[in-house]
Coordinates of C-alpha atoms in Angstrom, one line a residue:
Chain A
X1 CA 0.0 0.0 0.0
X2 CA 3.1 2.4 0.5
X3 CA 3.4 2.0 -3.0
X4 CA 0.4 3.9 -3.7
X5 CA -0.7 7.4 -4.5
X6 CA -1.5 9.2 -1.2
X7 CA -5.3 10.4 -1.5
X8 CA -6.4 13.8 -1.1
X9 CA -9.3 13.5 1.4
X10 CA -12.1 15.7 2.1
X11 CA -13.2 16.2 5.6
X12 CA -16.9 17.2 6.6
X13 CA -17.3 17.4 10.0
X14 CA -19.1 19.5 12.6
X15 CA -16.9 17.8 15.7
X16 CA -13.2 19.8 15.9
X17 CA -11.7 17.1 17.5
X18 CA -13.1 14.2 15.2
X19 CA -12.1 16.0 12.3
X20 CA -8.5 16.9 13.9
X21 CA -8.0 13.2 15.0
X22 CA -9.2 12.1 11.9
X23 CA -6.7 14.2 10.0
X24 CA -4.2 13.0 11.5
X25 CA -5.0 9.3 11.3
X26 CA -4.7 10.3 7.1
X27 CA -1.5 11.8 7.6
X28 CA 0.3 8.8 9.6
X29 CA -0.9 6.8 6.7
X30 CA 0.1 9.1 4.1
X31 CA -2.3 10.8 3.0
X32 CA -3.5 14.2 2.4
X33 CA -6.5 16.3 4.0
X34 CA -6.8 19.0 1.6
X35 CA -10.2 20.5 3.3
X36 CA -12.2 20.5 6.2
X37 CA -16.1 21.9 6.3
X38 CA -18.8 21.8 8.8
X39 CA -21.7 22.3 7.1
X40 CA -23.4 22.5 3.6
X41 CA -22.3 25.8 2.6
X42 CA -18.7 25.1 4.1
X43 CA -18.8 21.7 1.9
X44 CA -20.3 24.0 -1.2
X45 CA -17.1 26.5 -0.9
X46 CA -14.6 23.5 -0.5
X47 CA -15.6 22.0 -3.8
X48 CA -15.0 25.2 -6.0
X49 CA -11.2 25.5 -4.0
X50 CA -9.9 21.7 -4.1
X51 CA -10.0 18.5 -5.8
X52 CA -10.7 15.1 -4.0
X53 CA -9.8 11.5 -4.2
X54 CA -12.4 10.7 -1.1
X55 CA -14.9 12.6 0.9
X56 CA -15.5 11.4 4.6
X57 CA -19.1 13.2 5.4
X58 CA -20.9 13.3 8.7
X59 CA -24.6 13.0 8.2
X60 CA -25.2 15.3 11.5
X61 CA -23.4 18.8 10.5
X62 CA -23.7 22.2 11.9
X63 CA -26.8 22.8 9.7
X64 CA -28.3 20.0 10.1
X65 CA -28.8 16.7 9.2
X66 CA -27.1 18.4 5.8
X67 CA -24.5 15.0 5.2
X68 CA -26.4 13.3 2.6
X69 CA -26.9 16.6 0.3
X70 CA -22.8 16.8 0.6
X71 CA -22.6 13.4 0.1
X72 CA -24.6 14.1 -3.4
X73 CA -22.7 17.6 -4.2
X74 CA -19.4 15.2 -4.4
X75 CA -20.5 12.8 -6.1
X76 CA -21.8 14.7 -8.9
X77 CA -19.4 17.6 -8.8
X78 CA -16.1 15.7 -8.4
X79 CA -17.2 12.0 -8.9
X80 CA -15.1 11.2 -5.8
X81 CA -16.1 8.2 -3.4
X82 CA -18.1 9.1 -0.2
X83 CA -17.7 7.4 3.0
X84 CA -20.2 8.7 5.6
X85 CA -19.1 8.5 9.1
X86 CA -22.3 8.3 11.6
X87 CA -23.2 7.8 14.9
X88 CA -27.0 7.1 13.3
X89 CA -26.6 4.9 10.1
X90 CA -29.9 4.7 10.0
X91 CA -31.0 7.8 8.5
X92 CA -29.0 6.2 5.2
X93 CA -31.4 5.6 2.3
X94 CA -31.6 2.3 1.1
X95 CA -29.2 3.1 -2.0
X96 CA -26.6 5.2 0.7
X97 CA -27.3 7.9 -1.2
X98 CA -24.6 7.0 -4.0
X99 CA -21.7 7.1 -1.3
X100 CA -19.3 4.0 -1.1
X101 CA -20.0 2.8 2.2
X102 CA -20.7 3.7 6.1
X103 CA -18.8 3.8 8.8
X104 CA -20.7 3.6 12.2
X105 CA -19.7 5.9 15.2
X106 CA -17.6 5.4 17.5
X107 CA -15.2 3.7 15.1
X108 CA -11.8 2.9 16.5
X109 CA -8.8 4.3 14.7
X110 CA -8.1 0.5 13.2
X111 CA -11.1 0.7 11.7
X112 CA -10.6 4.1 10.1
X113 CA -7.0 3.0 9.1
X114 CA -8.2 -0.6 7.2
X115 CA -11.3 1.2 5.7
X116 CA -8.7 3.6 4.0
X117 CA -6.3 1.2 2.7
X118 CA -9.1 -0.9 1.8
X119 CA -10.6 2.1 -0.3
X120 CA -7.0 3.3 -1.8
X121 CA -7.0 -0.2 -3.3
X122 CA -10.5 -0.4 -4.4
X123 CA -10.3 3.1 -6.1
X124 CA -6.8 2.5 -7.7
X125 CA -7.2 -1.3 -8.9
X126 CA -10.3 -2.2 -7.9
X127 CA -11.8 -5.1 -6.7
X128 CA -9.4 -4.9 -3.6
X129 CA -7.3 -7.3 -2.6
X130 CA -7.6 -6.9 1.0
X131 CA -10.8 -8.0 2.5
X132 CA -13.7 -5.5 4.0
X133 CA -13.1 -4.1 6.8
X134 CA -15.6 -4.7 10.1
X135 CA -16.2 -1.3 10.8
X136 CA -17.5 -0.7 7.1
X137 CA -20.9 -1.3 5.4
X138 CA -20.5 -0.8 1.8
X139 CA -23.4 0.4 -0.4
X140 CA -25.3 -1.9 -2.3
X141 CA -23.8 -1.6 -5.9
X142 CA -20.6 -1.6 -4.5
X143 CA -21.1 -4.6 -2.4
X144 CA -21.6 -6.4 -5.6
X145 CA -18.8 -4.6 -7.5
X146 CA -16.3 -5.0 -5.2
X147 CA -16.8 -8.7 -3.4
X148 CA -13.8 -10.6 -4.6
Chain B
X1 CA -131.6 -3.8 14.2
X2 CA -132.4 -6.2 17.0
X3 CA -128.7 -6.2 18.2
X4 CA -128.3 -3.0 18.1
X5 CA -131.4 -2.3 20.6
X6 CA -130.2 -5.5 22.7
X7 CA -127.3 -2.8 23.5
X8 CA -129.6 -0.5 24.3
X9 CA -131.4 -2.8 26.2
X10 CA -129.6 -3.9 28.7
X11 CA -127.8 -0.4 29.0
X12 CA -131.0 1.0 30.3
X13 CA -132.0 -1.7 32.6
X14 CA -128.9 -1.7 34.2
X15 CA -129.5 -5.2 34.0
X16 CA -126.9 -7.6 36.8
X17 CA -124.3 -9.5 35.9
X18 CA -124.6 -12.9 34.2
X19 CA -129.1 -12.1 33.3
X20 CA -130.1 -11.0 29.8
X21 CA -127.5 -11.7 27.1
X22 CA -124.6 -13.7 27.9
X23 CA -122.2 -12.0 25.8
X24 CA -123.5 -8.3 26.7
X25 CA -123.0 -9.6 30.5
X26 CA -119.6 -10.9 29.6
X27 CA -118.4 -7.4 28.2
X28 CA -120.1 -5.6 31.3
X29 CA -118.2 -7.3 33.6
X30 CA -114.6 -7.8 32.0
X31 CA -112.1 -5.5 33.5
X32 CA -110.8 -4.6 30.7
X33 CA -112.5 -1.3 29.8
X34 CA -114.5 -1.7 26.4
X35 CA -116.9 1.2 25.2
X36 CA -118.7 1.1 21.9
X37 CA -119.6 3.8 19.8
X38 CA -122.3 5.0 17.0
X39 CA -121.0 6.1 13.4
X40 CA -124.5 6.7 12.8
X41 CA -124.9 9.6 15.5
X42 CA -123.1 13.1 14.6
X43 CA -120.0 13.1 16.1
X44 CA -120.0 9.1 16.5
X45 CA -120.7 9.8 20.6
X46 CA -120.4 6.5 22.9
X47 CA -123.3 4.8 23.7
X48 CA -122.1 2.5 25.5
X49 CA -119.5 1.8 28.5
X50 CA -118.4 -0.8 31.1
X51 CA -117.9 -0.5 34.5
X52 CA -113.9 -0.8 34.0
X53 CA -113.7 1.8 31.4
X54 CA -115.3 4.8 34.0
X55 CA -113.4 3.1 36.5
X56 CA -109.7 3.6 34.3
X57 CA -111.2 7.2 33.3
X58 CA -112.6 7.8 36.4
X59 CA -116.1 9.6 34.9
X60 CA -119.4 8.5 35.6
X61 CA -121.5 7.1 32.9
X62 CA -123.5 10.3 32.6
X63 CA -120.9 12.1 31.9
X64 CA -119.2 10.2 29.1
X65 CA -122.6 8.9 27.4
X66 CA -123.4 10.4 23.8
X67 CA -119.9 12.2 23.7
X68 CA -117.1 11.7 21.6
X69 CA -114.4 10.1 22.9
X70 CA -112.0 13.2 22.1
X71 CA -112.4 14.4 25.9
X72 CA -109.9 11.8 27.0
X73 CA -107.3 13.9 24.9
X74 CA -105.1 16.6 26.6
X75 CA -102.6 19.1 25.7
X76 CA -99.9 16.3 25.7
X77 CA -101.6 14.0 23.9
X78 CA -99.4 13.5 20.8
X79 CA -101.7 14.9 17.8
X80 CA -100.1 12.6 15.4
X81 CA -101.7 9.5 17.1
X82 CA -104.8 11.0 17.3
X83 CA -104.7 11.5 13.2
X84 CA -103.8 8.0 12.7
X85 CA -107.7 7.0 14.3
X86 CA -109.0 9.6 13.1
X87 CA -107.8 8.2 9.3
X88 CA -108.7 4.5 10.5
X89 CA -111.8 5.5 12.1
X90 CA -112.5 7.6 8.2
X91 CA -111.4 4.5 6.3
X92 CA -113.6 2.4 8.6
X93 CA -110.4 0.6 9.3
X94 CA -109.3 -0.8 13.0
X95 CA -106.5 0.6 14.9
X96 CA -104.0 0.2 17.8
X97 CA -102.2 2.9 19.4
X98 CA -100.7 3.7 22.7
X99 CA -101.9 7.1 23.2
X100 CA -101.6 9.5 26.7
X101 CA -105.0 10.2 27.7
X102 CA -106.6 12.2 30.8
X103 CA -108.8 10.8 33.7
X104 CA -111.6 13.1 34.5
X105 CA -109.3 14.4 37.3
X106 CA -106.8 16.1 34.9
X107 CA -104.2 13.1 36.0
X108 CA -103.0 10.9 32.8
X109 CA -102.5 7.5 31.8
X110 CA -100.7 5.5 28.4
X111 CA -103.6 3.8 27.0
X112 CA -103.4 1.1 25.0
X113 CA -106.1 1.4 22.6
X114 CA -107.6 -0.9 20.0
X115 CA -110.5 0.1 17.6
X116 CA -112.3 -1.9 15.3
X117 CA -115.3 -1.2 13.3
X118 CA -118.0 -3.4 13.3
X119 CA -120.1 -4.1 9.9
X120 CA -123.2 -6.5 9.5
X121 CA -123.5 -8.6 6.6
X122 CA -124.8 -6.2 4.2
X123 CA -121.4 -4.2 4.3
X124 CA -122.9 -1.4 6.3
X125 CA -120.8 0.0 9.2
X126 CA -122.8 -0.5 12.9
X127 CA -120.3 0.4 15.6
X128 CA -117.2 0.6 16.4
X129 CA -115.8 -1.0 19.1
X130 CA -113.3 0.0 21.1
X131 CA -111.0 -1.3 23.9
X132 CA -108.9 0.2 26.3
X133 CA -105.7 -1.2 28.6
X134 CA -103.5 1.2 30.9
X135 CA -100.5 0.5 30.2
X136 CA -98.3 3.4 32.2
X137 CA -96.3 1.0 34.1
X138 CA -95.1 -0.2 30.6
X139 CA -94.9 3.0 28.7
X140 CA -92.7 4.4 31.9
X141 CA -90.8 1.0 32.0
X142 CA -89.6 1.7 28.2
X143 CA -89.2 5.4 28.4
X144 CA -87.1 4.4 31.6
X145 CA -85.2 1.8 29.4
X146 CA -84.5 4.4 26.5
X147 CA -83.7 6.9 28.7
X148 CA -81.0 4.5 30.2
X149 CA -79.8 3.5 26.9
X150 CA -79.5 7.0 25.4
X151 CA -77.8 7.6 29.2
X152 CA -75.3 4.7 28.3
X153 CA -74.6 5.5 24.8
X154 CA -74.0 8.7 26.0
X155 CA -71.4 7.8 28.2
X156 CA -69.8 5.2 25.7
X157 CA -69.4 7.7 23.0
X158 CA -67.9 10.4 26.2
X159 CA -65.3 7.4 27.2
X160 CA -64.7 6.7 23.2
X161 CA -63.7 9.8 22.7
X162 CA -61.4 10.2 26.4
X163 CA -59.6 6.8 25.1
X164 CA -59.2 8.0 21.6
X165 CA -57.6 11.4 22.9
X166 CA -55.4 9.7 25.6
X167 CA -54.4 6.9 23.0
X168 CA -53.0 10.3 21.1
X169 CA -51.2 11.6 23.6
X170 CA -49.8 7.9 24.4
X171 CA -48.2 8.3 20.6
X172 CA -47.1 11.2 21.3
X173 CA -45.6 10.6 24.1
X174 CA -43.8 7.8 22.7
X175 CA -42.5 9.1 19.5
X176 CA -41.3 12.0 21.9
X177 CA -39.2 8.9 23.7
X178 CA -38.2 8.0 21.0
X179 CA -36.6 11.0 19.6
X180 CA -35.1 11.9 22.7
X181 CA -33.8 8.0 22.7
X182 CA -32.0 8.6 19.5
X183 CA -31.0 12.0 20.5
X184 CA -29.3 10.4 23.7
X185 CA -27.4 7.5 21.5
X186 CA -26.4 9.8 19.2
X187 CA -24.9 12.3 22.2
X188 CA -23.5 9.3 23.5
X189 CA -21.8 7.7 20.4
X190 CA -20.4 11.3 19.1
X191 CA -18.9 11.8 22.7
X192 CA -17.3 8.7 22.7
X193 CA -15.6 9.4 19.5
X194 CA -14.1 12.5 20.7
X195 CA -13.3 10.8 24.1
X196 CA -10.9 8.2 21.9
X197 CA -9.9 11.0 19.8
X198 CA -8.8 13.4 22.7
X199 CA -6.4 10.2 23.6
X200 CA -5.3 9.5 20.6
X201 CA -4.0 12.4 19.9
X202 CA -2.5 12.9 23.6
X203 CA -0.9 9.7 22.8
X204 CA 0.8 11.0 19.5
X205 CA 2.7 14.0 21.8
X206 CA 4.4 11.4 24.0
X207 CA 7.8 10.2 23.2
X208 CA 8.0 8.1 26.0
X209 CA 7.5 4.5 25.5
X210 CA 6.2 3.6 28.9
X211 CA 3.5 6.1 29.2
X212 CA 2.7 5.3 25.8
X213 CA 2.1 2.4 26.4
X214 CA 0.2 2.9 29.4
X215 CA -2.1 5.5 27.0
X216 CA -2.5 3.1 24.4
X217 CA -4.2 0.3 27.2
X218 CA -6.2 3.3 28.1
X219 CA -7.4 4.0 24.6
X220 CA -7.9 0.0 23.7
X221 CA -10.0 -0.1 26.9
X222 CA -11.8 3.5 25.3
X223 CA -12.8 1.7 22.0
X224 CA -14.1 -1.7 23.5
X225 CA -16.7 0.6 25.1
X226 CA -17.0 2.3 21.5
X227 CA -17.5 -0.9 19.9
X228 CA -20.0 -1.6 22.5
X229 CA -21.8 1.4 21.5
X230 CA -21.5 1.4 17.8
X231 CA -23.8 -1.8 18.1
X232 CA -26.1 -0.3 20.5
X233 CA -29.6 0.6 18.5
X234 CA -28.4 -1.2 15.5
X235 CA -31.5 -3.9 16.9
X236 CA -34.9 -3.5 17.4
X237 CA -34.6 -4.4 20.7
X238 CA -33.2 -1.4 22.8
X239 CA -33.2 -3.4 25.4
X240 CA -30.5 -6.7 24.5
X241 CA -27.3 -6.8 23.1
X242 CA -25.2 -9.7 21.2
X243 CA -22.6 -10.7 22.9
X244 CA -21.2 -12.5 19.7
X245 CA -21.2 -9.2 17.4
X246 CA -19.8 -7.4 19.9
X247 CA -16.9 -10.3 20.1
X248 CA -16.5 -10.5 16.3
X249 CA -15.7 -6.9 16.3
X250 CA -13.2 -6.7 19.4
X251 CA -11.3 -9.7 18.5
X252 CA -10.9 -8.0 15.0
X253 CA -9.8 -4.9 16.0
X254 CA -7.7 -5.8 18.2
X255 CA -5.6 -8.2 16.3
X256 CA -5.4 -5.8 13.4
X257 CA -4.2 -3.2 16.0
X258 CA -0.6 -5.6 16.3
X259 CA -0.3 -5.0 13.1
X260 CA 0.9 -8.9 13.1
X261 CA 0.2 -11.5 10.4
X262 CA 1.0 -14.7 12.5
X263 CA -1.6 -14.4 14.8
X264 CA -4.7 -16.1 13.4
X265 CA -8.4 -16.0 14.8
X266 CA -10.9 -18.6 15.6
X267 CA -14.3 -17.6 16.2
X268 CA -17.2 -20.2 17.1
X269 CA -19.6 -17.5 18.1
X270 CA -23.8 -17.8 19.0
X271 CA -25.6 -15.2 19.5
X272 CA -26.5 -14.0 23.0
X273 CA -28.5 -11.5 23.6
X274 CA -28.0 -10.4 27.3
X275 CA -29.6 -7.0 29.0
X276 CA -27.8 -3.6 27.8
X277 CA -26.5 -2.6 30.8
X278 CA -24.2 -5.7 30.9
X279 CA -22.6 -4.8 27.7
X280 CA -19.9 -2.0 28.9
X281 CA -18.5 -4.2 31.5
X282 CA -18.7 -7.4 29.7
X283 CA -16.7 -6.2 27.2
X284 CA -14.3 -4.8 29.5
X285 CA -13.7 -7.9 30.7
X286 CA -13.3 -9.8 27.2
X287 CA -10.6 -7.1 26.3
X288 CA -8.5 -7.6 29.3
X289 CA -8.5 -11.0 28.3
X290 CA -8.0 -10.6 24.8
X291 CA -5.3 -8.0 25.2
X292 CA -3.5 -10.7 27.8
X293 CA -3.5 -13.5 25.1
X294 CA -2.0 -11.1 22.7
X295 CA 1.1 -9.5 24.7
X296 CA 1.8 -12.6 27.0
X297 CA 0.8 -15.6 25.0
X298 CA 2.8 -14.3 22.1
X299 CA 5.4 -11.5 22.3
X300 CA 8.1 -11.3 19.3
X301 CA 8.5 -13.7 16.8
X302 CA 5.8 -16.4 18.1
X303 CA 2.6 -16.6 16.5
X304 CA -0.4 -18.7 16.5
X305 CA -4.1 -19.1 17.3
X306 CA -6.8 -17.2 19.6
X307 CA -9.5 -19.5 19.6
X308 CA -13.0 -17.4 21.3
X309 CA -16.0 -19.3 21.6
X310 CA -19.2 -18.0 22.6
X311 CA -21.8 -20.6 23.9
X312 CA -24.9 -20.5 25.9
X313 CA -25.4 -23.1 28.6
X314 CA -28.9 -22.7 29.8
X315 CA -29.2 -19.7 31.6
X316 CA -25.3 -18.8 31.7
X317 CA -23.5 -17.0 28.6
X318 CA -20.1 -19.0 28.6
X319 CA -16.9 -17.0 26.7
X320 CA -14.0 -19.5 26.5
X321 CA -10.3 -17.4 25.2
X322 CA -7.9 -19.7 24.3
X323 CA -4.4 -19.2 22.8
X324 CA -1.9 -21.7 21.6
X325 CA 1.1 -19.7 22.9
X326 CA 3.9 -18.8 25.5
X327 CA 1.6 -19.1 28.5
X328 CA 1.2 -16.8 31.8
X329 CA 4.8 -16.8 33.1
X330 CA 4.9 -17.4 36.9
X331 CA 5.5 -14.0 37.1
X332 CA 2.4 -13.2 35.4
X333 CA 0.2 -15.3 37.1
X334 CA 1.1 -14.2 40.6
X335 CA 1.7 -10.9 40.6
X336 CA -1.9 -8.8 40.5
X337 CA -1.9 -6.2 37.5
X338 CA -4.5 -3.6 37.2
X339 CA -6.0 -5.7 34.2
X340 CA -6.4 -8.9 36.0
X341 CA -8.0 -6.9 39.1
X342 CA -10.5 -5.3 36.3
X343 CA -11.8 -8.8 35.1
X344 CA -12.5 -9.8 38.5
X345 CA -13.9 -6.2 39.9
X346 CA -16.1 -6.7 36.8
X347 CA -16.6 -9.7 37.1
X348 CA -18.2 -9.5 40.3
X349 CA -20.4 -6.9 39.1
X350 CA -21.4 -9.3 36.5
X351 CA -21.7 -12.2 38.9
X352 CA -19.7 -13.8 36.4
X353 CA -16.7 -16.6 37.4
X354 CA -13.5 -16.3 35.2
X355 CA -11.1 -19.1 35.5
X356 CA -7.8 -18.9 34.0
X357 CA -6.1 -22.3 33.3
X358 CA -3.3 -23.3 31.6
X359 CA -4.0 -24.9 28.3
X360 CA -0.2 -26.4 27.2
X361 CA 0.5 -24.7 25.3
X362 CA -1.3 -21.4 25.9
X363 CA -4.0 -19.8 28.2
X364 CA -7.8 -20.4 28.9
X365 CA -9.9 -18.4 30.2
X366 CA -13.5 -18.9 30.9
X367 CA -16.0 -16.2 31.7
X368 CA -19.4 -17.9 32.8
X369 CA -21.9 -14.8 33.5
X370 CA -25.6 -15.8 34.1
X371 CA -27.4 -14.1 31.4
X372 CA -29.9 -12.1 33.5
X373 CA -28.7 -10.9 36.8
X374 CA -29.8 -13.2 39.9
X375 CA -30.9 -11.2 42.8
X376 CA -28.5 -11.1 45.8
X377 CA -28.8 -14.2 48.2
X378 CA -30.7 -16.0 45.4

């Protein structure tokens, strides 16, 4: 995994010290946060300054329960893969909302760590090689695309 | 002819009971009041009554002889009776209506009356004939008995509609629970993130090996009672918790957390659900005993297997750690660490036993916790 590109990763968080810890979980596994935003509009200003490999959205932000209309903004703005990270998984649509996957709060920092160098592999050669993460609940279409 | 003067007859003469016609005598005596009156005559007045009928009315004959029989009406007699035998009395037809009428001293009675016209053989009308029963008790009986009913239907529909609104508020009440329920978890969960996060990132400032590794115990001890929480609410049941996802998850994340490829995982896991508030300490206890297996039973260079198996056994949830590796070193096994005095703490709360045995090679460890707590001295 050291071998590949380090992803520029999106942050949209409402919780400071999530979105610091989180950061620097990317950064001991080499990877870049290029932005951090707390709620819709944040999110809205963020895609017209940076370019993303992966967006990891909160559904609860500042606004709101604004995470799933971020989740869409990336998607169709920047095509990048969204990961929500929520402590209520169950406000998901059925469809996640075309994000990758969910990650359920609290996660533990393992779990954050294996659901990224699961992703990096899926994005850059997908289907992965390693195998799906516990902390993770991939969306349906990717279930199927990605199950080895 | 001759009938009608028999009538006559034996009206005037005032004749006794039982003499003269039989059938005249009969009518006389009955005590149900029968009067008969003449078509014939303007105004169709009585011309004749029994004893019974001035008794019910309480006139004397003189008085009610040659009159209509209107004067038994009143001003609450209802006027929609008195057209129906007025009609039947105009088609020549007979008639039975209860009808309020008055006794000659104002006071009133439900009368039960029955008319019927009475035609000879050529088709030409005579009399009519007309019985009488006083039938208050009745009429009050019934009036009594719809009153009641109207009473009761009353109160039905009064309740019906106190249930309805109280079932309302009942929803209400209970979607407000709800709310506040997920409002609560999701509190809960968030703050336990940033409680992990807050010592994580503590833990990154320290260049000091020991006290790191003292943070890091802290932290895995954090994010068992994460995991715990991540699969709170993700059942129906607010209530229970499964032990075995809850295991599946720790024994996961901890291994990944060595970062080692040469220690492999067995898991022969059923699912448990035991009562919420067992969870947090439960898995306490697990993750002492996990973290044990790891850093005693292999350190450096020595890998192997951590077989965890979840069973029931009746009414006791049974959590059996084995490893296949280095074993508790005398040292380990004697002297008390903080870990080993949290399994049993906990373990007490739990009411749970935990044996540790030597399984050559390796460690066991049983935790046996009755799956709903037994009341003290029981």
């Amino acid at each position: 995994m050291t071998e590949s590109r380090p992803l520029n990763v999106v942050i949209v968080e409402d919780e400071a010290i999530l979105a610091m810890e989180l950061e620097n979980m990317l950064e001991d596994a080499g990877h870049v946060t290029v932005g951090w935003a707390t709620c819709l509009s944040e999110a809205e200003e963020l895609l017209r300054e940076v370019s993303a490999d992966l967006a990891l959205v909160d559904i609860h932000l500042s606004d709101g329960i604004t995470g799933i209309e971020v989740a869409d903004l990336f998607r169709r703005h920047t095509g990048a893969p969204v990961v929500f990270m929520t402590a209520n998984p169950k406000l998901l649509p059925e469809d996640f909302a075309g994000a990758v996957g969910v990650i359920a709060k609290p996660y533990t920092s393992i779990g954050v760590m294996a659901m990224i160098d699961y992703l990096q592999q899926a994005i850059s050669a997908p289907p992965p090689s390693v195998s799906q993460p516990n902390g993770l609940t991939l969306a349906p279409d990717y279930r199927e695309r990605w199950s080895a | 002819m001759e009938q009608r003067d028999a009538w006559r007859i034996t009206d005037r003469l005032n004749a006794e009971h039982g003499k003269g016609d039989p059938f005249a005598a009969a009518v006389r005596a009955t005590r149900m009041a029968m009067i008969i009156t003449d078509p014939r005559l303007p105004d169709n007045p009585i011309t004749f009554a029994n004893d019974a009928f001035l008794q019910m009315t309480g006139y004397s004959r003189e008085e009610v002889m040659g009159r209509n029989c209107r004067f038994l009406q009143g001003p609450d007699t209802d006027r929609a009776e008195v057209a129906r035998i007025r009609e039947a009395i105009e088609r020549r037809e007979d008639v039975s209506v209860d009808i309020l009428n008055y006794r000659q001293d104002g006071s009133t009675f439900w009368n039960a009356l029955y008319i019927s016209p009475v035609i000879n053989e050529d088709g030409e009308l005579q009399f009519y004939f007309a019985s009488q029963l006083d039938v208050t008790d009745r009429k009050m009986n019934e009036f009594q008995v719809s009153a009641d009913k109207d009473r009761f239907e009353r109160a039905v529909a009064e309740r019906t509609r106190e249930l309805e609104l109280s079932n309302r508020d009942l929803a209400a009440a209970l979607e407000l629970r709800t709310t506040l329920l997920h409002e609560v978890d999701h509190r809960v969960k968030n703050n336990m993130q940033i409680i992990a996060s807050l010592i994580s990132m503590q833990l990154r400032t320290i260049p000091d090996e020991g006290i790191r590794a003292s943070l890091t115990t802290t932290l895995s001890r954090v994010e068992a009672m994460s995991t715990v929480h991540r699969r709170f609410y993700q059942s129906g049941d607010v209530s229970r918790f499964d032990v075995s996802e809850f295991v599946r998850d720790l024994v996961s994340d901890l291994v990944i957390a060595t970062g080692r490829q040469d220690i492999r995982t067995d898991l022969d896991l059923e699912a448990i659900d035991v009562p919420a508030d067992k969870a947090a300490p439960l898995a306490l206890m697990v993750n002492e005993v996990l973290t044990n297996a790891i850093k005693h039973g292999f350190p450096q260079e020595r890998g192997g297997t951590i077989r965890t198996v979840v069973r029931r056994d009746g009414t006791t949830c049974r959590i059996t750690i084995v490893d296949d590796g280095h074993g508790m070193s005398e040292d380990v096994k004697t002297r008390p660490s903080y870990g080993r005095k949290l399994v049993e703490r906990l373990g007490r709360q739990l009411q749970a036993r935990t044996t540790w045995a030597d399984a050559n090679p390796g460690t066991r460890v049983e935790i046996a916790m009755p799956i709903e707590q037994r009341r003290r001295g029981s």
